């Protein structure tokens, strides 16, 4: 059953440094395969490790069939495949096919005047008023081309022209190269942005995204990809969908369309965006979060479309203190949020460090940030907003929060490296680290392992139908149903207590999971409970 899969995402640069250069590497992943096996996951998804100028940490690829020397060699990768296979761990890799780095040979040949390669990109004589995902215009003038090129992300990430059959052939070759090597899955970066409109026009009511998000061409590109490449192999595929809709995702996941197995949508992670603004501070719309989660379970999972369930990735603030930035009940909250979503139907995607409840870092100066989106945001706003306000927003929302080194133990540099890492470790690594949690039965780590084994054991968790139970704003309560199994999941998204007997009769239920040592009369602050109906 596909939904039994649990995927553990690794950001290699920040996982484990074995070459002592301050950057994590592929050998670091090999070294931690026993830990990954111990977690009980099926897949690791490794974010881009290909040659790259690293302006966007590898999402700016300059050679798709290579390994960046910063992170290792092709032999290391082959070894990783072999060692992972020994432990029954499958490998999913990241494909960034909406754009290439401008350092890529194709772009370089285009610059040198080769018209074949100029047609690999989206070059125009005039611009539109679209705004890049990382700020500024989506168009950059290039003298050598005597044209503007489109970049939905950084200026160094030029969008590829999927209308061009030569580009499609290159993409097939890349996917075949890795699939033949033996990788077991692909995560496709911003894949719902690859279809561009026939005519490029200004937008007067958004940043231009309505013209290129879920463009109908994308579905047919993905169908071709499915038919011509992906279907030839046994793969788990997941597409990252930026600002998507339920209607579009139904199409991508419809088995008749032969596109993708899972989709990542991000609407639930915008519950802390005030009026759609990413950088808003101290804002969390609890009702919004509940509605979005319930709606996607109802419209997608209940229709047998397989969602990717996730709270975290390398672009997102840490869930442990994302919606509540204070440190009270921090461990309880980390476990409560896990219960809230990980009893849903779908495939679980966990991000490194989430399983130990890693938190957002506290930084005091822009010099401590490395992420291009964060730095652009700061530079764009520093003339109108105080430094303190910008740093506060960055501390809550920056992508760097997810990118601090994995906290292995309490030794210097958190056991990640013997030298100062490329990005500062979170200051709390002495309190929060793997070593400390391994032998603590109540740790977030062992709680996550427990969730994983429950998902393996109970089909009602991974495949049951979802039913929202009417409740008050503070509580999110739902049932999962499959055959004669019934699960009741209760999470308290507040620091108040509620009389448990108002919501269920404990005599009828057995407790499968509780983030408190015991259940008394009350649903306690930030409590999370998973109950299964007693039979007979
Ligand atoms: O992310 C796409 C994406 O939409 C995010 O970068 C988003 O804009 C941001 O998190 C909102 O604050 C993917 C990758 O996951 C990301 O790391 C890359 O930077 C991006 O694509 C470009 O390849």
Coordinates of C-alpha atoms and ligand atoms in Angstrom, one line a residue:
X1 CA 0.0 0.0 0.0
X2 CA 1.5 3.3 -1.1
X3 CA 0.4 5.2 1.9
X4 CA 2.5 3.0 4.2
X5 CA 5.6 4.7 2.9
X6 CA 7.4 7.1 5.2
X7 CA 10.0 9.4 3.6
X8 CA 12.8 11.1 5.5
X9 CA 14.0 14.3 3.8
X10 CA 17.8 15.0 4.0
X11 CA 19.3 18.4 3.2
X12 CA 22.8 17.0 2.7
X13 CA 24.7 20.3 3.2
X14 CA 23.3 20.4 6.8
X15 CA 23.2 16.7 7.7
X16 CA 26.7 15.4 8.6
X17 CA 30.1 16.6 7.5
X18 CA 32.6 13.8 7.2
X19 CA 35.2 15.6 5.1
X20 CA 35.6 18.4 7.6
X21 CA 35.0 21.3 5.2
X22 CA 32.0 22.7 7.1
X23 CA 29.5 21.2 4.6
X24 CA 27.6 18.0 5.1
X25 CA 28.2 15.3 2.4
X26 CA 27.0 12.1 0.9
X27 CA 29.3 10.1 3.1
X28 CA 27.6 11.7 6.0
X29 CA 24.4 10.2 4.9
X30 CA 26.0 6.8 4.6
X31 CA 27.4 7.2 8.1
X32 CA 23.9 7.8 9.5
X33 CA 22.0 5.0 7.6
X34 CA 21.8 2.9 10.7
X35 CA 20.1 5.8 12.5
X36 CA 17.7 6.2 9.5
X37 CA 17.0 2.5 9.6
X38 CA 16.4 2.7 13.4
X39 CA 13.8 5.5 12.7
X40 CA 11.8 3.0 10.7
X41 CA 11.4 5.0 7.5
X42 CA 11.3 3.5 4.0
X43 CA 12.8 6.3 1.8
X44 CA 15.2 9.0 2.1
X45 CA 14.6 12.0 -0.2
X46 CA 17.9 13.9 -0.7
X47 CA 17.7 17.5 -1.9
X48 CA 19.9 18.5 -4.8
X49 CA 23.5 17.4 -4.7
X50 CA 24.4 18.1 -8.3
X51 CA 27.1 20.5 -9.5
X52 CA 25.9 24.0 -8.7
X53 CA 27.2 27.4 -7.9
X54 CA 25.1 27.0 -4.7
X55 CA 23.3 30.4 -4.9
X56 CA 20.2 28.6 -3.9
X57 CA 21.8 25.6 -2.2
X58 CA 21.7 23.3 -5.2
X59 CA 18.3 24.3 -6.6
X60 CA 20.4 26.1 -9.2
X61 CA 21.7 23.1 -11.0
X62 CA 24.6 23.4 -13.5
X63 CA 25.0 19.7 -14.3
X64 CA 22.1 17.2 -13.6
X65 CA 24.2 14.1 -14.0
X66 CA 27.1 15.0 -11.6
X67 CA 27.8 15.3 -7.9
X68 CA 28.9 18.7 -6.5
X69 CA 32.5 18.1 -5.2
X70 CA 31.5 20.0 -2.1
X71 CA 29.2 17.0 -1.2
X72 CA 31.2 14.1 -2.6
X73 CA 31.7 12.0 -5.8
X74 CA 29.7 9.7 -8.0
X75 CA 31.4 6.8 -6.3
X76 CA 30.1 8.1 -3.0
X77 CA 26.6 8.2 -4.5
X78 CA 26.8 4.6 -5.8
X79 CA 28.1 3.5 -2.5
X80 CA 25.1 5.2 -0.8
X81 CA 22.7 3.4 -3.1
X82 CA 24.4 0.1 -2.2
X83 CA 24.5 0.7 1.5
X84 CA 20.9 1.9 1.6
X85 CA 19.7 -1.1 -0.3
X86 CA 21.4 -3.4 2.3
X87 CA 19.2 -1.8 4.9
X88 CA 16.1 -1.8 2.7
X89 CA 16.1 2.0 2.5
X90 CA 15.0 3.4 -0.8
X91 CA 16.4 6.7 -2.3
X92 CA 14.4 9.5 -3.8
X93 CA 16.2 12.3 -5.5
X94 CA 15.2 15.9 -6.3
X95 CA 14.7 17.0 -9.9
X96 CA 14.8 20.8 -10.5
X97 CA 13.4 20.9 -14.0
X98 CA 11.6 24.3 -14.1
X99 CA 14.9 26.1 -14.3
X100 CA 18.7 25.6 -14.6
X101 CA 21.5 27.6 -13.2
X102 CA 22.8 30.2 -15.6
X103 CA 26.1 28.4 -15.1
X104 CA 24.7 25.4 -16.9
X105 CA 26.3 24.5 -20.2
X106 CA 23.0 25.1 -22.0
X107 CA 22.7 28.7 -20.8
X108 CA 26.4 29.3 -21.4
X109 CA 26.1 28.1 -25.0
X110 CA 23.0 30.3 -25.4
X111 CA 25.1 33.3 -24.2
X112 CA 27.8 32.4 -26.7
X113 CA 25.3 32.8 -29.5
X114 CA 24.2 29.2 -30.1
X115 CA 20.5 29.5 -31.3
X116 CA 19.7 25.9 -30.5
X117 CA 20.4 26.5 -26.8
X118 CA 18.8 30.0 -26.8
X119 CA 15.6 28.1 -27.6
X120 CA 16.1 26.1 -24.3
X121 CA 15.1 29.2 -22.3
X122 CA 12.3 31.8 -22.4
X123 CA 13.8 34.8 -24.0
X124 CA 11.7 37.9 -24.9
X125 CA 12.2 41.4 -26.2
X126 CA 9.8 42.9 -23.7
X127 CA 8.9 42.2 -20.1
X128 CA 5.8 41.9 -18.0
X129 CA 5.2 43.2 -14.5
X130 CA 5.6 39.7 -12.8
X131 CA 7.3 39.6 -9.5
X132 CA 9.9 36.8 -8.8
X133 CA 9.3 34.4 -5.9
X134 CA 12.5 35.8 -4.4
X135 CA 11.6 39.5 -5.0
X136 CA 12.2 41.9 -7.9
X137 CA 11.2 41.3 -11.5
X138 CA 11.0 37.9 -13.1
X139 CA 12.9 39.2 -16.1
X140 CA 16.6 40.0 -16.5
X141 CA 18.2 41.8 -19.4
X142 CA 21.1 40.0 -20.9
X143 CA 23.4 41.9 -23.3
X144 CA 24.9 38.8 -24.9
X145 CA 21.4 37.6 -25.8
X146 CA 20.0 41.1 -26.6
X147 CA 16.9 39.8 -24.8
X148 CA 15.4 39.4 -21.4
X149 CA 15.3 35.9 -19.9
X150 CA 12.6 34.6 -17.6
X151 CA 13.5 33.6 -14.0
X152 CA 10.6 32.9 -11.7
X153 CA 13.1 32.5 -8.9
X154 CA 16.6 34.0 -8.5
X155 CA 18.2 35.8 -11.4
X156 CA 20.7 32.9 -11.6
X157 CA 17.8 30.4 -12.2
X158 CA 16.7 30.7 -15.8
X159 CA 13.3 29.1 -16.6
X160 CA 13.5 26.2 -19.2
X161 CA 11.3 26.2 -22.3
X162 CA 9.2 23.0 -22.0
X163 CA 7.7 23.7 -25.4
X164 CA 11.0 22.7 -27.0
X165 CA 11.2 19.0 -27.8
X166 CA 15.0 19.1 -27.4
X167 CA 14.6 20.2 -23.8
X168 CA 12.1 17.4 -23.3
X169 CA 14.6 14.9 -24.7
X170 CA 17.3 16.2 -22.3
X171 CA 15.0 15.8 -19.4
X172 CA 14.1 12.2 -20.4
X173 CA 17.9 11.5 -20.6
X174 CA 18.5 12.9 -17.1
X175 CA 15.6 11.0 -15.5
X176 CA 16.7 7.8 -17.3
X177 CA 20.3 8.2 -16.1
X178 CA 19.3 8.3 -12.5
X179 CA 16.5 5.7 -12.7
X180 CA 18.9 3.3 -14.4
X181 CA 21.4 3.8 -11.6
X182 CA 18.7 2.5 -9.3
X183 CA 17.1 5.5 -7.6
X184 CA 13.6 4.6 -6.4
X185 CA 11.9 8.0 -6.6
X186 CA 11.8 11.5 -7.7
X187 CA 10.7 14.7 -6.1
X188 CA 9.9 17.3 -8.7
X189 CA 10.7 20.9 -7.7
X190 CA 7.9 23.5 -8.4
X191 CA 6.6 21.2 -11.1
X192 CA 3.3 23.0 -11.5
X193 CA 5.1 26.1 -12.8
X194 CA 6.7 24.5 -15.9
X195 CA 3.8 25.3 -18.3
X196 CA 4.0 28.9 -19.4
X197 CA 1.3 30.9 -21.2
X198 CA 1.3 31.3 -25.0
X199 CA 1.2 35.1 -24.6
X200 CA 3.0 36.9 -21.8
X201 CA 0.9 39.7 -20.4
X202 CA 0.9 42.1 -17.4
X203 CA -1.2 41.1 -14.4
X204 CA -3.2 43.8 -12.6
X205 CA -4.3 41.7 -9.6
X206 CA -1.4 39.4 -8.6
X207 CA 2.3 38.9 -9.1
X208 CA 1.8 37.1 -12.4
X209 CA 1.4 33.6 -10.9
X210 CA -2.1 33.1 -12.3
X211 CA -0.5 32.9 -15.8
X212 CA 2.0 30.2 -15.1
X213 CA 0.6 28.2 -12.0
X214 CA -1.1 25.0 -13.0
X215 CA -1.2 26.1 -16.7
X216 CA -3.1 23.3 -18.6
X217 CA 0.1 22.6 -20.5
X218 CA 1.7 21.3 -17.3
X219 CA -0.7 18.3 -17.1
X220 CA 0.2 17.2 -20.6
X221 CA 3.9 17.6 -20.0
X222 CA 3.6 15.4 -16.9
X223 CA 1.5 12.9 -18.7
X224 CA 4.2 12.6 -21.4
X225 CA 6.9 12.3 -18.7
X226 CA 4.8 9.5 -17.1
X227 CA 4.2 7.6 -20.3
X228 CA 7.7 8.0 -21.7
X229 CA 9.9 7.6 -18.7
X230 CA 8.5 7.2 -15.2
X231 CA 6.2 4.3 -15.9
X232 CA 9.1 2.2 -17.1
X233 CA 10.5 2.0 -13.5
X234 CA 9.2 1.2 -10.1
X235 CA 9.3 4.7 -8.6
X236 CA 7.6 6.9 -6.0
X237 CA 7.1 10.3 -7.4
X238 CA 6.0 13.5 -5.7
X239 CA 5.4 16.9 -7.2
X240 CA 5.9 20.2 -5.4
X241 CA 2.9 22.3 -6.2
X242 CA 3.3 26.0 -5.6
X243 CA 0.0 27.9 -4.9
X244 CA -2.1 25.1 -6.4
X245 CA -5.7 24.1 -6.1
X246 CA -7.6 20.9 -5.2
X247 CA -9.0 20.8 -8.7
X248 CA -5.5 20.9 -10.3
X249 CA -4.1 18.3 -7.9
X250 CA -7.0 15.9 -8.6
X251 CA -5.9 15.9 -12.2
X252 CA -2.2 15.4 -11.4
X253 CA -3.1 12.4 -9.2
X254 CA -5.7 10.9 -11.3
X255 CA -4.3 7.4 -12.2
X256 CA -5.7 7.8 -15.7
X257 CA -3.4 10.7 -16.2
X258 CA -0.2 8.7 -15.3
X259 CA 1.5 11.7 -13.7
X260 CA 2.5 11.6 -10.1
X261 CA 2.0 9.5 -7.0
X262 CA 1.9 12.3 -4.4
X263 CA 1.6 16.1 -4.3
X264 CA 2.9 18.7 -1.9
X265 CA 0.5 21.5 -1.4
X266 CA 1.3 24.4 1.0
X267 CA -2.0 25.9 2.0
X268 CA -1.9 24.6 5.6
X269 CA 1.5 26.3 6.1
X270 CA 0.0 29.6 5.2
X271 CA -2.0 29.7 8.4
X272 CA 0.6 32.1 9.7
X273 CA 0.5 34.3 6.6
X274 CA -1.6 37.4 7.4
X275 CA -3.5 38.4 4.3
X276 CA -1.3 36.0 2.3
X277 CA 1.9 37.8 3.4
X278 CA 4.7 35.4 4.2
X279 CA 6.6 37.8 6.5
X280 CA 3.8 38.7 8.9
X281 CA 4.9 38.2 12.5
X282 CA 3.1 36.7 15.6
X283 CA 0.1 35.7 13.5
X284 CA -1.5 32.3 13.5
X285 CA -5.0 31.6 12.3
X286 CA -6.0 28.4 14.1
X287 CA -9.4 28.0 12.4
X288 CA -7.8 28.5 9.0
X289 CA -5.3 25.7 9.7
X290 CA -8.1 23.3 10.8
X291 CA -10.3 24.1 7.8
X292 CA -7.5 23.7 5.3
X293 CA -6.3 20.4 6.8
X294 CA -9.9 19.0 7.0
X295 CA -10.8 20.2 3.5
X296 CA -7.8 18.5 1.8
X297 CA -8.4 15.3 3.6
X298 CA -12.0 15.4 2.7
X299 CA -11.6 16.4 -1.0
X300 CA -8.4 14.5 -1.7
X301 CA -7.7 11.7 0.7
X302 CA -11.3 10.6 0.9
X303 CA -11.4 10.4 -2.9
X304 CA -8.3 8.1 -2.8
X305 CA -5.9 10.7 -4.0
X306 CA -2.6 10.3 -2.1
X307 CA -1.4 13.4 -0.3
X308 CA 2.1 14.1 0.9
X309 CA 1.6 14.8 4.7
X310 CA 4.2 17.1 6.0
X311 CA 4.9 20.0 8.4
X312 CA 8.4 20.7 7.5
X313 CA 10.9 20.9 4.7
X314 CA 14.1 22.9 3.9
X315 CA 12.0 26.0 3.0
X316 CA 9.8 26.0 6.1
X317 CA 10.2 27.3 9.7
X318 CA 10.4 24.5 12.3
X319 CA 6.9 23.2 13.3
X320 CA 7.9 22.8 17.0
X321 CA 7.7 26.6 17.5
X322 CA 6.3 27.9 14.3
X323 CA 2.7 28.7 15.2
X324 CA 3.5 29.4 18.8
X325 CA 6.9 31.1 19.1
X326 CA 7.2 30.9 23.0
X327 CA 9.0 27.9 24.4
X328 CA 6.4 26.8 26.9
X329 CA 5.2 23.2 26.4
X330 CA 7.7 22.9 23.5
X331 CA 8.0 19.1 23.5
X332 CA 4.3 18.7 24.1
X333 CA 3.6 20.9 21.1
X334 CA 6.0 19.1 18.8
X335 CA 4.2 15.9 19.6
X336 CA 0.8 17.4 19.4
X337 CA 1.4 18.7 15.9
X338 CA 2.7 15.3 14.8
X339 CA -0.5 13.7 16.0
X340 CA -2.7 16.4 14.3
X341 CA -1.5 15.6 10.8
X342 CA 0.2 12.2 10.9
X343 CA -2.9 10.3 11.6
X344 CA -4.2 11.4 8.2
X345 CA -4.3 9.2 5.1
X346 CA -1.4 9.8 2.7
X347 CA 2.4 9.4 2.6
X348 CA 4.4 10.8 5.4
X349 CA 7.3 13.2 4.6
X350 CA 9.5 14.0 7.6
X351 CA 12.3 16.6 7.5
X352 CA 15.6 16.0 9.2
X353 CA 15.6 17.3 12.8
X354 CA 11.8 17.4 13.0
X355 CA 11.9 14.0 14.7
X356 CA 13.9 15.5 17.6
X357 CA 11.7 18.7 17.7
X358 CA 14.4 21.1 16.4
X359 CA 13.2 24.7 16.6
X360 CA 13.7 28.0 14.8
X361 CA 17.0 29.7 15.5
X362 CA 17.4 33.1 17.1
X363 CA 19.7 35.4 15.1
X364 CA 20.4 39.1 15.7
X365 CA 21.9 40.3 12.5
X366 CA 21.4 39.9 8.7
X367 CA 25.0 38.7 8.5
X368 CA 24.0 35.5 10.2
X369 CA 21.5 34.6 7.4
X370 CA 22.6 32.8 4.2
X371 CA 19.3 32.3 2.3
X372 CA 18.9 34.3 -0.8
X373 CA 15.2 34.9 -0.2
X374 CA 15.9 36.1 3.3
X375 CA 18.7 38.4 2.2
X376 CA 16.6 39.8 -0.7
X377 CA 13.7 40.5 1.7
X378 CA 16.0 42.3 4.1
X379 CA 17.6 44.5 1.4
X380 CA 14.3 45.3 -0.2
X381 CA 12.8 46.5 3.1
X382 CA 15.6 48.0 5.1
X383 CA 15.0 51.6 3.8
X384 CA 11.4 51.6 5.1
X385 CA 11.4 49.1 8.1
X386 CA 13.5 49.0 11.2
X387 CA 16.3 46.4 11.4
X388 CA 14.7 44.9 14.6
X389 CA 11.3 44.3 12.8
X390 CA 13.0 42.7 9.8
X391 CA 15.1 40.4 12.0
X392 CA 12.0 39.4 14.0
X393 CA 10.2 38.5 10.8
X394 CA 13.3 36.6 9.6
X395 CA 13.7 34.7 12.9
X396 CA 10.1 33.5 12.5
X397 CA 9.9 32.9 8.8
X398 CA 13.3 32.6 7.2
X399 CA 14.1 29.4 5.3
X400 CA 17.4 29.3 7.2
X401 CA 15.5 28.1 10.2
X402 CA 15.3 24.7 8.5
X403 CA 18.8 24.7 7.3
X404 CA 20.8 24.8 10.6
X405 CA 23.0 21.7 11.1
X406 CA 21.4 18.5 12.3
X407 CA 21.8 18.4 16.1
X408 CA 23.5 15.0 16.7
X409 CA 25.0 15.6 20.2
X410 CA 26.2 18.2 22.6
X411 CA 29.8 18.4 21.4
X412 CA 31.0 21.5 19.6
X413 CA 29.2 22.3 16.3
X414 CA 26.4 19.9 17.5
X415 CA 28.3 16.8 16.3
X416 CA 27.8 18.0 12.7
X417 CA 31.4 19.0 11.9
X418 CA 34.8 19.4 13.5
X419 CA 35.0 22.9 12.0
X420 CA 32.6 25.9 11.9
X421 CA 29.7 24.9 9.7
X422 CA 28.6 26.9 6.6
X423 CA 25.6 28.0 8.6
X424 CA 25.5 28.7 12.3
X425 CA 24.0 25.9 14.5
X426 CA 21.0 26.6 16.6
X427 CA 22.1 27.7 20.0
X428 CA 19.9 25.1 21.8
X429 CA 21.8 22.0 20.5
X430 CA 22.9 21.0 24.0
X431 CA 19.3 20.6 25.1
X432 CA 17.9 19.3 21.8
X433 CA 20.0 16.5 20.1
X434 CA 19.7 13.0 18.9
X435 CA 22.0 11.4 21.4
X436 CA 20.1 12.8 24.3
X437 CA 16.8 11.6 23.0
X438 CA 17.8 8.1 21.9
X439 CA 17.5 6.6 25.4
X440 CA 14.7 8.8 26.7
X441 CA 11.4 6.9 26.2
X442 CA 9.5 10.2 26.4
X443 CA 11.5 12.0 23.8
X444 CA 10.1 13.5 20.6
X445 CA 12.4 11.0 18.8
X446 CA 10.8 8.0 20.3
X447 CA 7.3 9.5 19.9
X448 CA 7.9 9.9 16.1
X449 CA 9.2 6.3 16.0
X450 CA 6.0 5.2 17.7
X451 CA 3.9 7.1 15.1
X452 CA 5.8 5.4 12.3
X453 CA 5.2 1.9 13.8
X454 CA 1.5 2.7 14.3
X455 CA 1.2 3.7 10.7
X456 CA 2.7 0.4 9.7
X457 CA 0.3 -1.5 11.9
X458 CA -3.0 0.2 11.4
X459 CA -4.5 0.6 8.0
X460 CA -7.2 2.8 9.4
X461 CA -4.4 5.4 10.0
X462 CA -2.9 5.3 6.6
X463 CA -6.0 4.6 4.5
X464 CA -9.1 5.2 6.5
X465 CA -11.6 7.8 5.5
X466 CA -11.6 11.1 7.3
X467 CA -14.6 12.6 9.2
X468 CA -14.4 15.9 10.9
X469 CA -16.1 15.9 14.3
X470 CA -17.8 19.2 15.1
X471 CA -15.9 21.0 17.8
X472 CA -14.8 24.2 19.4
X473 CA -12.1 26.4 17.9
X474 CA -9.4 25.3 20.4
X475 CA -9.9 21.6 19.6
X476 CA -9.3 19.8 16.3
X477 CA -11.2 16.5 16.5
X478 CA -11.6 13.9 13.7
X479 CA -12.4 10.3 13.1
X480 CA -10.8 7.8 10.8
X481 CA -12.8 4.9 9.7
X482 CA -11.9 1.6 7.9
X483 CA -14.0 -1.5 7.9
X484 CA -14.9 -1.9 11.5
X485 CA -12.0 0.1 12.9
X486 CA -12.6 3.5 14.2
X487 CA -10.0 6.0 15.4
X488 CA -10.7 9.2 17.3
X489 CA -8.0 11.9 17.1
X490 CA -8.1 14.9 19.4
X491 CA -5.6 17.8 19.5
X492 CA -5.8 20.8 21.7
X493 CA -4.3 23.8 19.9
X494 CA -4.4 26.0 23.0
X495 CA -3.1 26.4 26.6
X496 CA -6.6 25.8 28.1
X497 CA -8.0 22.6 29.5
X498 CA -11.3 21.0 28.5
X499 CA -13.4 18.4 30.2
X500 CA -12.7 15.1 28.3
X501 CA -16.1 13.6 29.0
X502 CA -17.7 16.3 26.9
X503 CA -16.0 14.9 23.9
X504 CA -15.8 11.1 24.3
X505 CA -16.6 8.3 26.8
X506 CA -13.2 6.8 27.8
X507 CA -14.9 3.5 28.5
X508 CA -15.4 2.9 24.8
X509 CA -11.9 3.7 23.7
X510 CA -8.3 2.4 24.1
X511 CA -5.5 5.0 24.0
X512 CA -3.0 4.4 21.2
X513 CA -1.0 7.6 21.6
X514 CA -0.9 10.4 24.2
X515 CA 1.6 13.2 24.4
X516 CA 1.0 13.4 28.2
X517 CA 2.0 10.6 30.6
X518 CA -1.6 9.8 31.3
X519 CA -5.2 10.9 30.6
X520 CA -7.1 12.2 33.6
X521 CA -10.4 14.1 33.5
X522 CA -9.2 16.8 31.2
X523 CA -7.9 17.4 27.7
X524 CA -4.8 19.3 28.8
X525 CA -3.0 22.2 27.2
X526 CA -1.6 21.2 23.7
X527 CA -2.6 17.6 24.4
X528 CA -2.8 15.2 21.5
X529 CA -4.7 11.9 21.8
X530 CA -5.2 9.0 19.4
X531 CA -7.9 6.6 20.6
X532 CA -9.1 3.4 18.9
X533 CA -12.6 2.1 19.5
X534 CA -12.9 -1.0 21.7
X535 CA -14.6 -3.9 20.0
X536 CA -17.3 -6.3 21.2
Ligands
LIG1 O1 10.6 25.9 -3.6 C1 9.6 26.6 -4.2 C2 9.0 27.6 -3.5 O2 7.9 28.0 -3.9 C3 9.7 28.2 -2.3 O3 10.9 28.6 -2.5 C4 8.9 29.3 -1.8 O4 9.0 30.3 -2.8 C5 9.4 29.8 -0.5 O5 9.6 28.8 0.3 C6 8.3 30.7 0.0 O6 8.8 31.4 1.0 C7 11.4 25.1 -4.3 C8 12.5 24.6 -3.4 O7 12.0 23.8 -2.4 C9 13.3 25.8 -2.9 O8 14.3 25.4 -2.0 C10 13.9 26.5 -4.1 O9 14.6 27.6 -3.7 C11 12.9 26.8 -5.2 O10 12.0 25.8 -5.4 C12 13.6 27.2 -6.5 O11 14.1 26.0 -7.0

